[in-house]
PDB file of C-alpha atoms in Angstrom:
ATOM      1  CA  MET A   1     -12.632 -11.265 -10.068  1.00  0.00           C
ATOM      2  CA  ALA A   2     -12.817  -9.678 -13.174  1.00  0.00           C
ATOM      3  CA  ASP A   3     -10.981  -6.696 -11.613  1.00  0.00           C
ATOM      4  CA  ALA A   4      -7.896  -9.369 -10.524  1.00  0.00           C
ATOM      5  CA  SER A   5      -8.079 -10.836 -14.064  1.00  0.00           C
ATOM      6  CA  HIS A   6      -7.660  -7.691 -15.833  1.00  0.00           C
ATOM      7  CA  GLU A   7      -4.999  -6.399 -13.383  1.00  0.00           C
ATOM      8  CA  LEU A   8      -2.870  -9.977 -13.484  1.00  0.00           C
ATOM      9  CA  ARG A   9      -3.079  -9.565 -17.158  1.00  0.00           C
ATOM     10  CA  THR A  10      -0.916  -7.211 -17.845  1.00  0.00           C
ATOM     11  CA  PRO A  11       2.037  -8.464 -15.902  1.00  0.00           C
ATOM     12  CA  LEU A  12       1.429 -11.780 -17.681  1.00  0.00           C
ATOM     13  CA  THR A  13       1.529 -10.129 -20.694  1.00  0.00           C
ATOM     14  CA  THR A  14       4.740  -8.270 -20.442  1.00  0.00           C
ATOM     15  CA  ILE A  15       6.258 -11.791 -18.816  1.00  0.00           C
ATOM     16  CA  VAL A  16       5.079 -13.653 -22.381  1.00  0.00           C
ATOM     17  CA  GLY A  17       6.354 -10.337 -24.305  1.00  0.00           C
ATOM     18  CA  TYR A  18       9.529 -10.899 -22.620  1.00  0.00           C
ATOM     19  CA  ALA A  19      10.284 -14.243 -22.827  1.00  0.00           C
ATOM     20  CA  GLU A  20       9.578 -14.533 -26.446  1.00  0.00           C
ATOM     21  CA  LEU A  21      12.004 -11.718 -26.985  1.00  0.00           C
ATOM     22  CA  ALA A  22      14.813 -13.902 -24.815  1.00  0.00           C
ATOM     23  CA  ARG A  23      13.837 -16.736 -27.021  1.00  0.00           C
ATOM     24  CA  ARG A  24      14.756 -15.125 -30.527  1.00  0.00           C
ATOM     25  CA  ARG A  25      17.575 -13.593 -29.282  1.00  0.00           C
ATOM     26  CA  PRO A  26      19.713 -16.699 -28.127  1.00  0.00           C
ATOM     27  CA  GLY A  27      22.811 -15.403 -28.156  1.00  0.00           C
ATOM     28  CA  ASP A  28      22.030 -11.777 -27.021  1.00  0.00           C
ATOM     29  CA  ALA A  29      23.136 -11.825 -23.808  1.00  0.00           C
ATOM     30  CA  GLU A  30      22.068  -8.115 -22.787  1.00  0.00           C
ATOM     31  CA  ALA A  31      18.740  -8.838 -24.404  1.00  0.00           C
ATOM     32  CA  ALA A  32      18.216 -11.975 -21.862  1.00  0.00           C
ATOM     33  CA  ALA A  33      19.565  -9.893 -18.883  1.00  0.00           C
ATOM     34  CA  THR A  34      17.211  -6.980 -19.941  1.00  0.00           C
ATOM     35  CA  ALA A  35      13.861  -9.892 -20.374  1.00  0.00           C
ATOM     36  CA  LEU A  36      14.942 -11.405 -17.339  1.00  0.00           C
ATOM     37  CA  GLY A  37      15.032  -8.650 -15.212  1.00  0.00           C
ATOM     38  CA  LYS A  38      11.902  -7.548 -16.586  1.00  0.00           C
ATOM     39  CA  VAL A  39      10.146 -10.824 -15.969  1.00  0.00           C
ATOM     40  CA  GLU A  40      12.009 -11.102 -11.892  1.00  0.00           C
ATOM     41  CA  GLU A  41       9.602  -7.172 -11.553  1.00  0.00           C
ATOM     42  CA  GLU A  42       6.679  -8.648 -13.103  1.00  0.00           C
ATOM     43  CA  SER A  43       6.918 -11.771 -11.224  1.00  0.00           C
ATOM     44  CA  ALA A  44       6.966  -9.732  -7.923  1.00  0.00           C
ATOM     45  CA  ARG A  45       4.344  -7.700  -8.832  1.00  0.00           C
ATOM     46  CA  MET A  46       1.896 -10.389  -9.351  1.00  0.00           C
ATOM     47  CA  THR A  47       3.300 -12.165  -5.987  1.00  0.00           C
ATOM     48  CA  ARG A  48       2.408  -9.000  -3.994  1.00  0.00           C
ATOM     49  CA  LEU A  49      -1.098  -8.717  -5.640  1.00  0.00           C
ATOM     50  CA  VAL A  50      -2.065 -12.513  -5.352  1.00  0.00           C
ATOM     51  CA  GLU A  51      -1.092 -12.366  -1.631  1.00  0.00           C
ATOM     52  CA  ASP A  52      -2.763  -9.397  -1.291  1.00  0.00           C
ATOM     53  CA  LEU A  53      -5.964 -11.267  -2.825  1.00  0.00           C
ATOM     54  CA  LEU A  54      -5.369 -13.852  -0.310  1.00  0.00           C
ATOM     55  CA  LEU A  55      -5.613 -11.625   2.628  1.00  0.00           C
ATOM     56  CA  LEU A  56      -8.769 -10.024   1.368  1.00  0.00           C
ATOM     57  CA  ALA A  57     -10.424 -13.343   0.799  1.00  0.00           C
ATOM     58  CA  ARG A  58      -9.123 -14.649   4.078  1.00  0.00           C
ATOM     59  CA  LEU A  59     -10.294 -11.607   5.967  1.00  0.00           C
ATOM     60  CA  ASP A  60     -13.636 -12.081   4.127  1.00  0.00           C
ATOM     61  CA  SER A  61     -14.098 -15.853   5.272  1.00  0.00           C
ATOM     62  CA  GLY A  62     -13.713 -14.406   9.262  1.00  0.00           C
ATOM     63  CA  ARG A  63     -10.577 -15.908   9.523  1.00  0.00           C
ATOM     64  CA  PRO A  64      -9.193 -15.087  12.829  1.00  0.00           C
ATOM     65  CA  LEU A  65      -5.803 -12.813  12.547  1.00  0.00           C
ATOM     66  CA  ALA A  66      -2.919 -13.034  15.463  1.00  0.00           C
ATOM     67  CA  HIS A  67      -4.092 -12.006  19.061  1.00  0.00           C
ATOM     68  CA  ALA A  68      -1.137 -10.810  20.575  1.00  0.00           C
ATOM     69  CA  PRO A  69       0.236  -7.504  22.258  1.00  0.00           C
ATOM     70  CA  VAL A  70       1.550  -5.059  19.456  1.00  0.00           C
ATOM     71  CA  ASP A  71       3.165  -2.182  20.690  1.00  0.00           C
ATOM     72  CA  LEU A  72       1.717   0.528  17.972  1.00  0.00           C
ATOM     73  CA  THR A  73       3.982   3.119  19.300  1.00  0.00           C
ATOM     74  CA  ARG A  74       7.107   1.432  17.961  1.00  0.00           C
ATOM     75  CA  LEU A  75       5.251   0.169  15.303  1.00  0.00           C
ATOM     76  CA  LEU A  76       4.702   3.436  14.009  1.00  0.00           C
ATOM     77  CA  LEU A  77       7.760   5.194  14.798  1.00  0.00           C
ATOM     78  CA  GLU A  78       9.838   2.499  12.279  1.00  0.00           C
ATOM     79  CA  ALA A  79       6.833   2.499   9.527  1.00  0.00           C
ATOM     80  CA  VAL A  80       7.413   6.604   9.713  1.00  0.00           C
ATOM     81  CA  GLU A  81      11.357   6.085  10.044  1.00  0.00           C
ATOM     82  CA  ASP A  82      10.807   4.075   7.031  1.00  0.00           C
ATOM     83  CA  ALA A  83       8.886   6.588   5.091  1.00  0.00           C
ATOM     84  CA  ARG A  84      11.741   8.658   5.658  1.00  0.00           C
ATOM     85  CA  VAL A  85      14.052   6.689   3.879  1.00  0.00           C
ATOM     86  CA  VAL A  86      12.274   6.004   1.100  1.00  0.00           C
ATOM     87  CA  ALA A  87      10.473   9.279   0.384  1.00  0.00           C
ATOM     88  CA  PRO A  88      13.427  11.870   1.930  1.00  0.00           C
ATOM     89  CA  ASP A  89      11.388  14.430  -0.032  1.00  0.00           C
ATOM     90  CA  HIS A  90       8.386  15.069   1.887  1.00  0.00           C
ATOM     91  CA  HIS A  91       8.163  16.005   5.716  1.00  0.00           C
ATOM     92  CA  TRP A  92       7.860  13.129   8.000  1.00  0.00           C
ATOM     93  CA  SER A  93       6.308  13.720  11.614  1.00  0.00           C
ATOM     94  CA  LEU A  94       4.944  11.746  14.284  1.00  0.00           C
ATOM     95  CA  GLU A  95       2.534  13.079  17.000  1.00  0.00           C
ATOM     96  CA  LEU A  96       3.247  10.694  20.227  1.00  0.00           C
ATOM     97  CA  PRO A  97       1.407  10.540  23.640  1.00  0.00           C
ATOM     98  CA  GLU A  98       3.849  10.393  26.712  1.00  0.00           C
ATOM     99  CA  GLU A  99       2.894   6.517  27.707  1.00  0.00           C
ATOM    100  CA  SER A 100       3.487   3.886  24.406  1.00  0.00           C
ATOM    101  CA  VAL A 101       0.123   2.682  23.397  1.00  0.00           C
ATOM    102  CA  GLU A 102      -0.106  -1.187  22.944  1.00  0.00           C
ATOM    103  CA  VAL A 103      -3.268  -2.784  21.802  1.00  0.00           C
ATOM    104  CA  MET A 104      -3.829  -6.346  20.948  1.00  0.00           C
ATOM    105  CA  GLY A 105      -3.404  -7.597  17.238  1.00  0.00           C
ATOM    106  CA  ASP A 106      -1.564  -9.058  14.371  1.00  0.00           C
ATOM    107  CA  GLU A 107       1.334  -6.867  14.494  1.00  0.00           C
ATOM    108  CA  GLN A 108       2.199  -8.040  10.807  1.00  0.00           C
ATOM    109  CA  ALA A 109      -1.379  -6.941   9.665  1.00  0.00           C
ATOM    110  CA  LEU A 110      -1.051  -3.638  11.383  1.00  0.00           C
ATOM    111  CA  HIS A 111       2.240  -2.780   9.986  1.00  0.00           C
ATOM    112  CA  GLN A 112       0.738  -3.656   6.560  1.00  0.00           C
ATOM    113  CA  VAL A 113      -2.089  -0.654   7.320  1.00  0.00           C
ATOM    114  CA  VAL A 114       0.478   1.913   8.563  1.00  0.00           C
ATOM    115  CA  THR A 115       2.483   0.978   5.853  1.00  0.00           C
ATOM    116  CA  ASN A 116      -0.045   1.145   2.951  1.00  0.00           C
ATOM    117  CA  LEU A 117      -1.306   4.414   4.713  1.00  0.00           C
ATOM    118  CA  LEU A 118       1.894   6.186   4.656  1.00  0.00           C
ATOM    119  CA  THR A 119       2.563   4.699   0.781  1.00  0.00           C
ATOM    120  CA  ASN A 120      -1.071   6.227  -0.271  1.00  0.00           C
ATOM    121  CA  ALA A 121       0.585  10.313   1.304  1.00  0.00           C
ATOM    122  CA  ARG A 122       3.408   9.464  -0.315  1.00  0.00           C
ATOM    123  CA  LYS A 123       2.220   8.253  -3.851  1.00  0.00           C
ATOM    124  CA  TYR A 124      -0.299  10.960  -4.255  1.00  0.00           C
ATOM    125  CA  THR A 125       1.323  13.900  -2.786  1.00  0.00           C
ATOM    126  CA  PRO A 126       3.704  16.083  -4.602  1.00  0.00           C
ATOM    127  CA  ASP A 127       7.330  16.266  -2.732  1.00  0.00           C
ATOM    128  CA  GLY A 128       7.273  18.881   0.053  1.00  0.00           C
ATOM    129  CA  THR A 129       4.343  17.706   1.374  1.00  0.00           C
ATOM    130  CA  HIS A 130       4.407  17.628   5.221  1.00  0.00           C
ATOM    131  CA  VAL A 131       2.500  13.898   6.538  1.00  0.00           C
ATOM    132  CA  THR A 132       1.751  13.374  10.072  1.00  0.00           C
ATOM    133  CA  VAL A 133       1.072  10.716  12.014  1.00  0.00           C
ATOM    134  CA  ALA A 134      -0.653  10.972  15.241  1.00  0.00           C
ATOM    135  CA  LEU A 135      -1.787   8.169  18.035  1.00  0.00           C
ATOM    136  CA  ASP A 136      -3.968   8.668  21.079  1.00  0.00           C
ATOM    137  CA  ALA A 137      -4.533   5.891  23.021  1.00  0.00           C
ATOM    138  CA  GLY A 138      -8.037   5.622  20.787  1.00  0.00           C
ATOM    139  CA  GLY A 139      -6.007   5.063  17.634  1.00  0.00           C
ATOM    140  CA  PHE A 140      -4.130   6.309  15.225  1.00  0.00           C
ATOM    141  CA  GLU A 141      -4.522   9.203  12.032  1.00  0.00           C
ATOM    142  CA  VAL A 142      -2.391   9.522   9.140  1.00  0.00           C
ATOM    143  CA  ARG A 143      -2.525  13.310   7.582  1.00  0.00           C
ATOM    144  CA  ASP A 144      -1.426  15.409   4.802  1.00  0.00           C
ATOM    145  CA  ASP A 145      -1.215  19.272   3.601  1.00  0.00           C
ATOM    146  CA  GLY A 146      -1.533  17.385  -0.084  1.00  0.00           C
ATOM    147  CA  PRO A 147      -3.842  18.067  -2.496  1.00  0.00           C
ATOM    148  CA  GLY A 148      -6.457  15.593  -1.328  1.00  0.00           C
ATOM    149  CA  PHE A 149      -8.240  13.114  -2.221  1.00  0.00           C
ATOM    150  CA  PRO A 150     -10.865  13.575  -5.636  1.00  0.00           C
ATOM    151  CA  PRO A 151     -14.075  14.509  -4.533  1.00  0.00           C
ATOM    152  CA  ASP A 152     -15.735  11.800  -6.884  1.00  0.00           C
ATOM    153  CA  LEU A 153     -13.359   8.939  -5.370  1.00  0.00           C
ATOM    154  CA  VAL A 154     -13.863   9.815  -1.140  1.00  0.00           C
ATOM    155  CA  ASP A 155     -16.991   7.719  -1.025  1.00  0.00           C
ATOM    156  CA  HIS A 156     -15.244   5.026  -2.584  1.00  0.00           C
ATOM    157  CA  ALA A 157     -12.092   5.361  -1.150  1.00  0.00           C
ATOM    158  CA  PHE A 158     -12.145   2.053   0.604  1.00  0.00           C
ATOM    159  CA  GLU A 159     -13.436  -0.432  -2.308  1.00  0.00           C
ATOM    160  CA  ARG A 160     -11.280  -2.969  -3.837  1.00  0.00           C
ATOM    161  CA  PHE A 161      -9.175  -1.482  -6.879  1.00  0.00           C
ATOM    162  CA  VAL A 162     -10.490   2.138  -6.621  1.00  0.00           C
ATOM    163  CA  ARG A 163      -7.494   3.981  -8.010  1.00  0.00           C
ATOM    164  CA  GLY A 164      -6.721   7.503  -8.089  1.00  0.00           C
ATOM    165  CA  ASP A 165      -6.198   9.944 -10.950  1.00  0.00           C
ATOM    166  CA  ALA A 166      -2.910   8.143 -12.675  1.00  0.00           C
ATOM    167  CA  ALA A 167      -1.737  11.885 -13.357  1.00  0.00           C
ATOM    168  CA  ARG A 168      -1.339  12.776  -9.596  1.00  0.00           C
ATOM    169  CA  HIS A 169       0.794  10.106  -8.649  1.00  0.00           C
ATOM    170  CA  ARG A 170       4.340   8.611 -10.000  1.00  0.00           C
ATOM    171  CA  GLU A 171       3.869   5.295  -9.994  1.00  0.00           C
ATOM    172  CA  GLY A 172       1.373   2.492 -10.649  1.00  0.00           C
ATOM    173  CA  GLY A 173      -1.124   0.311  -7.838  1.00  0.00           C
ATOM    174  CA  VAL A 174      -3.930  -1.849  -8.404  1.00  0.00           C
ATOM    175  CA  GLY A 175      -6.538  -0.107  -6.060  1.00  0.00           C
ATOM    176  CA  LEU A 176      -6.003  -2.879  -3.426  1.00  0.00           C
ATOM    177  CA  GLY A 177      -4.347  -0.782  -0.599  1.00  0.00           C
ATOM    178  CA  LEU A 178      -7.293   0.936   1.632  1.00  0.00           C
ATOM    179  CA  ALA A 179      -9.251  -1.922   1.065  1.00  0.00           C
ATOM    180  CA  LEU A 180      -6.712  -3.668   2.943  1.00  0.00           C
ATOM    181  CA  VAL A 181      -6.212  -1.497   5.210  1.00  0.00           C
ATOM    182  CA  GLN A 182     -10.366  -1.340   6.163  1.00  0.00           C
ATOM    183  CA  ALA A 183     -10.499  -5.269   6.454  1.00  0.00           C
ATOM    184  CA  ILE A 184      -7.946  -5.133   8.363  1.00  0.00           C
ATOM    185  CA  VAL A 185      -9.042  -2.562  11.088  1.00  0.00           C
ATOM    186  CA  THR A 186     -12.288  -4.637  11.039  1.00  0.00           C
ATOM    187  CA  ALA A 187     -11.124  -7.403  11.499  1.00  0.00           C
ATOM    188  CA  HIS A 188      -9.222  -5.981  14.479  1.00  0.00           C
ATOM    189  CA  GLY A 189     -12.582  -4.235  16.016  1.00  0.00           C
ATOM    190  CA  GLY A 190     -11.933  -1.003  14.719  1.00  0.00           C
ATOM    191  CA  ASP A 191     -13.107   1.124  11.682  1.00  0.00           C
ATOM    192  CA  VAL A 192     -11.516   3.458   9.253  1.00  0.00           C
ATOM    193  CA  GLY A 193     -12.471   6.833   7.650  1.00  0.00           C
ATOM    194  CA  LEU A 194     -11.367   9.680   5.256  1.00  0.00           C
ATOM    195  CA  HIS A 195     -11.952  12.739   5.688  1.00  0.00           C
ATOM    196  CA  SER A 196     -10.469  15.081   2.437  1.00  0.00           C
ATOM    197  CA  THR A 197     -10.912  18.862   1.975  1.00  0.00           C
ATOM    198  CA  PRO A 198      -8.992  21.061  -0.456  1.00  0.00           C
TER     199      PRO A 198
END
């Protein structure tokens, strides 16, 4: 709770500051537009954090996820194509088996797993990094030829609110991405791991 409160404090402080700015300059349309834009941005950030925390709370309480056939091959194809659009300076590739792989599970939750892993690969590696998603009947892996995880974080990577070195990535996060990956995969009866070498 302390970590979550700390993460919510920053966007709330920003929203209060920009609301005060708009109030102090009632006739300044540019200041009002800037303030509204920032309030929207920080509200979206808080919404994402609260939604992630709610999902973790649901998974922690043992609430079941949806259980339907999911075409994992199609899901990975779409996620990698999205990653290519968002990060065209990375090199994205897929290694797929001849036959489509289908699993039983929650498609939206599994999509979040893939998206979180690809987002981490994009955020924590420099442009030009090659990211590969490999699928087989036993599951899938995301690997890259980037700098790897800091050795002191490898054993803690899937814990909540653990973040990599801010100097090594271009955008902020709250450290819930890999915790969500682990919780969702575990809820599907699977397991997740990390192997990192320099």
